[in-house]
C-alpha positions as YAML, in Angstrom:
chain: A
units: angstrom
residues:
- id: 1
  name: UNK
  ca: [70.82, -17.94, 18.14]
- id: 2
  name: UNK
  ca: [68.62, -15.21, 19.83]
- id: 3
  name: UNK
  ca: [70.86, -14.42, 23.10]
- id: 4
  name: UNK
  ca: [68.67, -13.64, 26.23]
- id: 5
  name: UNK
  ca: [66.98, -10.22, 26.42]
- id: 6
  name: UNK
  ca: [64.11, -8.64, 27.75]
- id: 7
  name: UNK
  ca: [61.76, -9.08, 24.40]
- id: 8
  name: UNK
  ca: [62.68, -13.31, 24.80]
- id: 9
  name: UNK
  ca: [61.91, -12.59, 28.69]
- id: 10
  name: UNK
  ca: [59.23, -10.99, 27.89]
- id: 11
  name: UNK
  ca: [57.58, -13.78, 25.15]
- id: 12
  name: UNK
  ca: [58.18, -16.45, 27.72]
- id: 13
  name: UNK
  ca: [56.91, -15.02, 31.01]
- id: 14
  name: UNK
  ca: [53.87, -14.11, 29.01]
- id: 15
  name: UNK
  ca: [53.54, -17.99, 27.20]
- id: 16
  name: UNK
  ca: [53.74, -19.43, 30.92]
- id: 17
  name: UNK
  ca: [51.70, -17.20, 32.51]
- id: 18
  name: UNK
  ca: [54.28, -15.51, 34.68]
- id: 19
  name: UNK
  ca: [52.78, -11.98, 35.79]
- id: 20
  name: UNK
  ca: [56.53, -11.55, 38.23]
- id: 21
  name: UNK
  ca: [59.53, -13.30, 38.29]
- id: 22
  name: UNK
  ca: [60.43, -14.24, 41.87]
- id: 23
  name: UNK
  ca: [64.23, -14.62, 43.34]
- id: 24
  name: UNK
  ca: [66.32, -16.52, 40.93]
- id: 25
  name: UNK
  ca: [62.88, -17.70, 38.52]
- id: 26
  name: UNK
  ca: [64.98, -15.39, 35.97]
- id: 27
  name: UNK
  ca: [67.88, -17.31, 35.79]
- id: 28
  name: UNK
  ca: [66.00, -20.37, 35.70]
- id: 29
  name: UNK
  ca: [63.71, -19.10, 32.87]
- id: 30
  name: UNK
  ca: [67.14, -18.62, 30.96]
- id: 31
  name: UNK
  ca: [68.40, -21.55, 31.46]
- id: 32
  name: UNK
  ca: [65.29, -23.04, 30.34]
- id: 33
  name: UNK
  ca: [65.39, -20.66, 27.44]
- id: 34
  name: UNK
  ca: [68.91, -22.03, 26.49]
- id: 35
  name: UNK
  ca: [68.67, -25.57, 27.13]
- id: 36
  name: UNK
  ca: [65.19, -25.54, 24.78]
- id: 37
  name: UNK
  ca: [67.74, -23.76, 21.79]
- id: 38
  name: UNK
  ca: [70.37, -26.12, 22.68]
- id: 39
  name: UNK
  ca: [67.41, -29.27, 22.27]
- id: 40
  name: UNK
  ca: [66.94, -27.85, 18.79]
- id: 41
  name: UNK
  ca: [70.00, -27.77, 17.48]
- id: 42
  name: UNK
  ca: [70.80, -30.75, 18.71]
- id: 43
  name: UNK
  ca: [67.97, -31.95, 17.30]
- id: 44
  name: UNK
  ca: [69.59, -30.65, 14.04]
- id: 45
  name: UNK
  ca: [67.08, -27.63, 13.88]
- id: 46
  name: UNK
  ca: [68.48, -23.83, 13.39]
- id: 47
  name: UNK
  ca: [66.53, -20.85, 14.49]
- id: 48
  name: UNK
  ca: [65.18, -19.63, 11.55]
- id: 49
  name: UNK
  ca: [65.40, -15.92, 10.15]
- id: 50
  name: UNK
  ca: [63.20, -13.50, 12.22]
- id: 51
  name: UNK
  ca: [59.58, -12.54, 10.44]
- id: 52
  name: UNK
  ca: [59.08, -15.93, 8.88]
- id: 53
  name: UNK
  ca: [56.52, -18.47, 9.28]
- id: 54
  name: UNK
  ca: [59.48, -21.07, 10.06]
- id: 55
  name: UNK
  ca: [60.32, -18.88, 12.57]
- id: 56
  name: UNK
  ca: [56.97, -18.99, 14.36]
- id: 57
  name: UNK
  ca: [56.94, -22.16, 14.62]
- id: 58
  name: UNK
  ca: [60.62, -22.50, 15.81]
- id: 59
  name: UNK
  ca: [59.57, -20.24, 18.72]
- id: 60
  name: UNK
  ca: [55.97, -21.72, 19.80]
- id: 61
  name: UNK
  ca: [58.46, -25.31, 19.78]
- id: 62
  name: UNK
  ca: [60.69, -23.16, 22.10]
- id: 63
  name: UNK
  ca: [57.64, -21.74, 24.26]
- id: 64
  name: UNK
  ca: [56.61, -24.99, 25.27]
- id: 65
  name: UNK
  ca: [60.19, -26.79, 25.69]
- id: 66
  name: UNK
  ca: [60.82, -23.60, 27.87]
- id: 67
  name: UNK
  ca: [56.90, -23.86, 29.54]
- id: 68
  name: UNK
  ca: [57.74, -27.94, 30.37]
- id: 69
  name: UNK
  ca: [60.91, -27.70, 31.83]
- id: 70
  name: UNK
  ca: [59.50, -24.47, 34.22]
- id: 71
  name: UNK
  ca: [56.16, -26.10, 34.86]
- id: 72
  name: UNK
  ca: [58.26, -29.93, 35.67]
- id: 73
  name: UNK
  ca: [61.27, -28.65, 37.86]
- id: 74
  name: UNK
  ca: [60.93, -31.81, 39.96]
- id: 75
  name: UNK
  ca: [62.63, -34.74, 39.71]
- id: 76
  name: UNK
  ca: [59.93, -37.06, 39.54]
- id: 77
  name: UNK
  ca: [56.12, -36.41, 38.58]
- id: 78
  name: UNK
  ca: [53.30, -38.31, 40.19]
- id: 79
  name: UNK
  ca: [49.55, -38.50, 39.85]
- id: 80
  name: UNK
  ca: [49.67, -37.17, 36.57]
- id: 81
  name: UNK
  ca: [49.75, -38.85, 32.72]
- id: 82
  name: UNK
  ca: [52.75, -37.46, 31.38]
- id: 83
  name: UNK
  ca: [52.52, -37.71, 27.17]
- id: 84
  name: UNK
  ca: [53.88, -35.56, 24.26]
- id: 85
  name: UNK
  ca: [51.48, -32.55, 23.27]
- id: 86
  name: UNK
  ca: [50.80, -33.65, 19.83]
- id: 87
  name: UNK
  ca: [50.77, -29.89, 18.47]
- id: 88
  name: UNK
  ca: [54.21, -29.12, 19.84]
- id: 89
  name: UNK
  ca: [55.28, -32.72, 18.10]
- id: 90
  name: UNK
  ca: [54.22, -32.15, 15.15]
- id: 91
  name: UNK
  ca: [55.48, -28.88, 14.93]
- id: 92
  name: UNK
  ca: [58.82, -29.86, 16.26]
- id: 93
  name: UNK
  ca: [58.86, -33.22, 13.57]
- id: 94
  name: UNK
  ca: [57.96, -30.77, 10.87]
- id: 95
  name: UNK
  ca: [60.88, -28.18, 11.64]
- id: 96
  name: UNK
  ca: [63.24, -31.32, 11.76]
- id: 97
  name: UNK
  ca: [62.36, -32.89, 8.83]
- id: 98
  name: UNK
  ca: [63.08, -30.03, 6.82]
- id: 99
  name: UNK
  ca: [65.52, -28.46, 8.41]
- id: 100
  name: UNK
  ca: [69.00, -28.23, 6.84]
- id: 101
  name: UNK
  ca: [72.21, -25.98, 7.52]
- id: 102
  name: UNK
  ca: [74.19, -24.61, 4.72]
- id: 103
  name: UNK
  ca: [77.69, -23.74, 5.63]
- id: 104
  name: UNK
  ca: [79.27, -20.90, 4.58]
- id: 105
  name: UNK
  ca: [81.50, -22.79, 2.33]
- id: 106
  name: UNK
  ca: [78.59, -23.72, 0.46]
- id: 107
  name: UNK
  ca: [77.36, -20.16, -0.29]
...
């Protein structure tokens, strides 16, 4: 897993439109940034090797896990239609589907 630094600061703030981070909106940007990698592996989805496609797509699935949970830090959400952004599902369904983990006894 990518630990925290100012290049994953930096990818975020710029995906959610954050020109400065106010007071403590760093510390919840990384725990958004954590609890999105902890969602995918969970999920049973590895970050894949930097400089791939996979890897793109691992990280646009993170940008908008990371974007929701900033954007919807309330409990509840009224007035609005709350649904799945089909491009981030898909995305996310195809990373799962073909995701697998090879231990390192099996290398």
């Amino acid at each position: 897993m990518t630990e925290w630094n100012d290049a994953v600061k930096s990818r975020l703030m710029a995906y959610c439109r954050i020109d400065v981070l106010e007071d403590l909106d760093e510390v919840l940007l990384k725990d958004s940034y954590y609890s999105a990698v902890s969602y995918m592996e969970e999920a049973g989805i590895w970050e894949p090797p930097a400089g791939t496609a996979r890897r793109a797509k691992y990280d646009l699935c993170i940008n908008a896990l990371v974007l929701d949970e900033y954007d919807r830090r309330d409990v509840t959400i009224t007035g609005a239609i709350v649904a799945d952004n089909p491009s981030f599902r898909r995305k996310f369904n195809q990373l799962k589907n073909t995701s697998f983990r090879v231990s390192e006894s099996d290398t």
